[in-house]
Each structure stands twice: as C-alpha cells, then as structure tokens.
Amino acid sequence: DTEVTQTPKHLVMGMTNKKSLKCEQHMGHRAMYWYKQKAKKPPELMFVYSYEKLSINESVPSRFSPECPNSSLLNLHLHALQPEDSALYLCASSQGVQGSGANVLTFGAGSRLTVL
Amino acid sequence: SQQGEEDPQALSIQEGENATMNCSYKTSINNLQWYRQNSGRGLVHLILIRSNEREKHSGRLRVTLDTSKKSSSLLITASRAADTASYFCATSPAGKLIFGQGTELSVKP
C-alpha cells in the first residue's frame, strides 16, 4: 500500500460546528504532516508529527487541534472555524523524520473544507 | 516564511513543446525537490536533487541545480496534455518541507 487516504473528501461546516479530518497511511512512515492550501497558492505547513509526537506547530490557531492516535493515523480536529479557514487540507507522510535528511513526502488527495 | 520563488507563474504551450520552470531559494540547502499537483488534488513527488548534484534526469524530466545562484530549473521535454498541472519546488530549511509559489503549466493539444 503506497497511499495516503484522507476522509472526507469534502466537508461543509458552520462556525459553531465541531468536525474532524482523518488521514491514514500503511507505509510504515514515521512522520506525518498537515498542510493547508488556499486556491492558487502553495501548501503551507501546519503541523508535523514524528514518531507519533508533535514536533512542529507552525503557530496554528488553537481552533485546529491535531491528534496522532497511532503511527498510521492522523486527525485534525476543527472547532469554531472562520470562513477564511476554508481551504484544501492536505495530509502527507514520509519515511524519514525531521532532520534525518531528504524527506520525500507522499500526499493524500486532500479534504476540501468550506466554512459557512 | 517563503523559501522558494518560481517563474513563470503561468506557462501555456502546445503539445510536443518543451516547458521550463525556474525556482530560486534563499537559504543554503541539502537538497531540492519538485512536486506536481493536478487541479485540486494532492501533490506528487517528481524528483529530488542533492546539493552536490548539478543535473538529474527522470524520464522526460531534467532538473538542474546551481547552488551558487540558489536556483533550480525543471525542464519537461515533449510535453503532453496530461502534463497540465501546477509544479512546485520545495526545500527543507530546518527540516520542514517548504514550497515555492509554483508554476501553473497548461499544455494544449
């Protein structure tokens, strides 16, 4: 299995809702990532987990809460989002962890989030 | 913070022509990667070039790296309509993979 699977593909939520994005990989990768991408812009790094521990938080607002229940799963919990948080959220994984050299990322297809 | 700048921002060519995209970066690097993104989809890794390499080939892709100028280029030869996508360079300052602004390539049949 060489894929990163993200669910749901599309999500519409109100500003008072609580929802979660899920990501799964079975490649034995030790690092997992969340990126946010707005239209016509590059992906922006949000969080990095290395060996199931949060290693990088790029000053992301607390309304985004990541969770790594085990080495194959990564969640992004969403609460009290704003319309400007509408974007494509991309999960990725890599065999190597931060600082270990060349990290080639395998991306999922993304979850398109719309906040009303 | 932004690490890579790419030009052109958009490129439109005919099928069969070559496409060249350029990337400049700010800090020293150990390696540079190129990724492709089809519209609204995830990114796909294309090629990685290390700082001690000057050129690398993979099928119809040719990547060059000039560390003295802090720049890289991606050449796609004999382009196809299926090459239509956005292309991003990426570097790893402090171990984080950071993407350039990207080049939107359109290949017309």
Coordinates of C-alpha atoms in Angstrom, one line a residue:
Chain A
D1 CA 0.0 0.0 0.0
T2 CA 1.6 3.2 -1.2
E3 CA -1.2 5.6 -0.5
V4 CA -2.2 8.2 2.0
T5 CA -6.0 8.2 2.4
Q6 CA -7.9 11.3 3.5
T7 CA -11.5 11.5 4.6
P8 CA -13.8 13.2 4.0
K9 CA -13.1 14.5 0.5
H10 CA -15.4 17.4 1.1
L11 CA -16.7 19.0 4.3
V12 CA -19.1 21.9 4.8
M13 CA -19.4 23.2 8.3
G14 CA -20.8 26.1 10.2
M15 CA -18.7 28.3 12.5
T16 CA -20.1 26.6 15.6
N17 CA -19.6 23.0 14.5
K18 CA -17.0 20.5 15.6
K19 CA -15.7 18.2 12.9
S20 CA -12.6 16.2 12.2
L21 CA -10.4 15.4 9.2
K22 CA -8.8 12.0 9.1
C23 CA -5.7 10.7 7.4
E24 CA -4.3 7.1 7.2
Q25 CA -1.2 5.5 5.8
H26 CA 0.1 2.0 5.9
M27 CA 3.6 2.5 4.5
G28 CA 5.3 2.4 7.9
H29 CA 6.2 6.1 7.6
R30 CA 7.4 7.7 10.8
A31 CA 6.4 11.3 10.1
M32 CA 3.0 12.7 9.2
Y33 CA 2.1 16.2 8.2
W34 CA -0.8 18.6 7.8
Y35 CA -0.7 21.3 5.2
K36 CA -3.3 24.0 4.3
Q37 CA -3.6 25.2 0.8
K38 CA -5.7 28.1 -0.5
A39 CA -6.6 28.5 -4.2
K40 CA -3.6 29.4 -6.4
K41 CA -1.2 29.3 -3.5
P42 CA 1.4 26.7 -2.4
P43 CA 0.7 24.4 0.5
E44 CA 1.5 25.9 3.9
L45 CA 2.9 23.7 6.7
M46 CA 0.7 23.5 9.8
F47 CA 1.8 20.5 11.9
V48 CA 4.4 17.7 11.9
Y49 CA 4.3 14.5 13.9
S50 CA 7.5 12.5 14.3
Y51 CA 7.2 9.0 15.9
E52 CA 3.6 10.0 17.0
K53 CA 4.7 13.1 18.8
L54 CA 4.0 16.6 17.7
S55 CA 7.4 18.1 16.6
I56 CA 6.3 21.2 14.7
N57 CA 3.4 23.6 15.2
E58 CA 3.7 26.5 12.8
S59 CA 1.8 28.9 15.2
V60 CA -1.5 27.5 14.1
P61 CA -4.6 28.8 15.9
S62 CA -6.0 26.6 18.6
R63 CA -9.2 26.1 16.7
F64 CA -7.2 23.5 14.8
S65 CA -6.2 20.6 17.1
P66 CA -4.1 17.7 15.7
E67 CA -4.0 14.2 17.1
C68 CA -1.9 11.2 16.2
P69 CA -3.6 8.1 17.8
N70 CA -1.0 5.7 16.4
S71 CA 1.7 5.6 13.8
S72 CA -0.8 5.1 10.9
L73 CA -3.4 7.7 11.8
L74 CA -3.5 11.4 11.9
N75 CA -6.5 13.5 12.7
L76 CA -7.2 17.2 12.6
H77 CA -10.0 18.4 14.9
L78 CA -11.8 21.5 13.9
H79 CA -13.8 23.8 16.2
A80 CA -15.2 27.3 15.9
L81 CA -13.6 27.9 12.5
Q82 CA -13.9 31.1 10.5
P83 CA -14.9 31.4 6.8
E84 CA -11.2 32.3 6.0
D85 CA -10.3 28.8 7.1
S86 CA -12.0 27.4 4.0
A87 CA -9.2 25.6 2.1
L88 CA -7.8 22.3 0.9
Y89 CA -6.3 20.4 3.8
L90 CA -3.5 18.0 2.7
C91 CA -2.1 15.2 4.8
A92 CA 1.3 13.7 4.0
S93 CA 3.7 11.2 5.3
S94 CA 7.4 10.5 5.0
Q95 CA 9.7 7.6 5.9
G96 CA 12.3 9.9 7.5
V97 CA 11.6 12.4 10.2
Q98 CA 12.7 16.0 10.6
G99 CA 16.4 16.4 10.4
S100 CA 17.1 12.9 9.1
G101 CA 18.0 14.0 5.6
A102 CA 16.0 14.0 2.4
N103 CA 12.3 13.7 3.3
V104 CA 10.2 12.8 0.3
L105 CA 6.5 13.3 1.1
T106 CA 3.6 11.2 0.0
F107 CA 0.4 13.2 -0.1
G108 CA -3.2 12.3 0.2
A109 CA -5.8 13.8 -2.2
G110 CA -6.9 16.3 0.3
S111 CA -10.1 17.3 2.2
R112 CA -11.8 20.4 0.8
L113 CA -13.2 22.4 3.7
T114 CA -15.9 25.1 3.4
V115 CA -16.8 27.1 6.5
L116 CA -20.1 29.0 6.3
Chain B
S1 CA 8.1 32.1 5.6
Q2 CA 8.6 31.7 1.9
Q3 CA 11.7 29.9 0.8
G4 CA 11.2 29.5 -3.0
E5 CA 10.1 31.8 -5.7
E6 CA 9.2 30.3 -9.1
D7 CA 8.9 31.8 -12.5
P8 CA 7.0 32.0 -14.7
Q9 CA 3.8 32.0 -12.6
A10 CA 1.9 30.6 -15.5
L11 CA 3.1 28.9 -18.8
S12 CA 1.0 27.9 -21.8
I13 CA 2.5 25.7 -24.5
Q14 CA 1.5 23.4 -27.3
E15 CA 1.7 19.6 -27.0
G16 CA 5.2 18.4 -28.1
E17 CA 7.0 21.6 -27.0
N18 CA 9.4 21.8 -24.0
A19 CA 8.4 23.5 -20.8
T20 CA 11.0 25.1 -18.5
M21 CA 10.2 26.3 -15.0
N22 CA 12.6 28.1 -12.6
C23 CA 12.9 28.2 -8.9
S24 CA 15.0 30.4 -6.7
Y25 CA 15.5 30.0 -3.0
K26 CA 17.0 32.0 -0.1
T27 CA 18.9 29.8 2.3
S28 CA 21.5 27.0 1.9
I29 CA 20.0 23.6 1.1
N30 CA 20.9 19.9 1.4
N31 CA 18.5 19.0 -1.4
L32 CA 15.7 20.4 -3.5
Q33 CA 12.6 18.6 -4.6
W34 CA 10.0 19.1 -7.4
Y35 CA 6.3 18.2 -7.0
R36 CA 3.4 18.2 -9.4
Q37 CA -0.3 19.0 -8.4
N38 CA -3.2 18.3 -10.7
S39 CA -6.1 20.7 -10.1
G40 CA -7.5 20.4 -6.6
R41 CA -5.6 17.2 -5.9
G42 CA -2.7 16.1 -3.7
L43 CA 0.9 16.7 -4.7
V44 CA 3.0 14.0 -6.3
H45 CA 6.8 13.9 -5.8
L46 CA 8.7 14.1 -9.2
I47 CA 12.4 14.3 -8.4
L48 CA 14.9 15.2 -5.7
I49 CA 18.3 16.7 -6.5
R50 CA 21.0 16.9 -3.8
S51 CA 23.2 19.9 -3.2
N52 CA 26.3 18.1 -4.6
E53 CA 24.5 17.3 -7.9
R54 CA 24.2 19.7 -10.8
E55 CA 21.8 17.8 -13.0
K56 CA 19.4 14.9 -12.7
H57 CA 17.1 13.1 -15.2
S58 CA 14.0 11.1 -14.8
G59 CA 12.2 10.1 -18.0
R60 CA 11.1 13.4 -19.7
L61 CA 12.2 15.4 -16.7
R62 CA 15.5 17.2 -16.4
V63 CA 16.4 19.1 -13.2
T64 CA 19.4 21.4 -12.8
L65 CA 20.7 22.9 -9.6
D66 CA 23.0 25.9 -9.3
T67 CA 23.8 26.4 -5.6
S68 CA 26.0 29.5 -6.3
K69 CA 22.9 31.2 -7.7
K70 CA 20.5 29.5 -5.3
S71 CA 18.4 28.4 -8.3
S72 CA 17.0 25.3 -9.9
S73 CA 15.1 24.6 -13.1
L74 CA 12.7 21.9 -14.2
L75 CA 12.6 21.0 -17.9
I76 CA 9.8 18.8 -19.3
T77 CA 10.5 17.6 -22.8
A78 CA 8.0 16.7 -25.4
S79 CA 5.1 17.8 -23.3
R80 CA 1.7 16.2 -23.3
A81 CA -1.8 17.4 -22.4
A82 CA -1.5 15.2 -19.3
D83 CA 1.4 17.3 -18.0
T84 CA -1.1 20.2 -17.4
A85 CA -0.7 20.8 -13.7
S86 CA 0.9 23.1 -11.1
Y87 CA 4.6 22.5 -10.4
F88 CA 6.2 23.4 -7.1
C89 CA 9.8 23.3 -6.0
A90 CA 10.4 22.6 -2.3
T91 CA 13.3 22.9 0.1
S92 CA 13.8 21.8 3.7
P93 CA 15.1 24.6 5.9
A94 CA 15.2 23.3 9.5
G95 CA 13.8 20.0 8.3
K96 CA 10.4 21.5 7.3
L97 CA 9.4 21.0 3.6
I98 CA 8.5 24.5 2.3
F99 CA 7.1 25.0 -1.1
G100 CA 7.7 27.8 -3.7
Q101 CA 4.9 29.7 -5.2
G102 CA 4.5 27.3 -8.1
T103 CA 4.2 27.5 -11.9
E104 CA 0.8 26.7 -13.5
L105 CA 1.5 24.8 -16.7
S106 CA -1.1 24.4 -19.4
V107 CA -0.4 22.1 -22.3
K108 CA -2.8 22.5 -25.2
P109 CA -3.5 19.5 -27.5

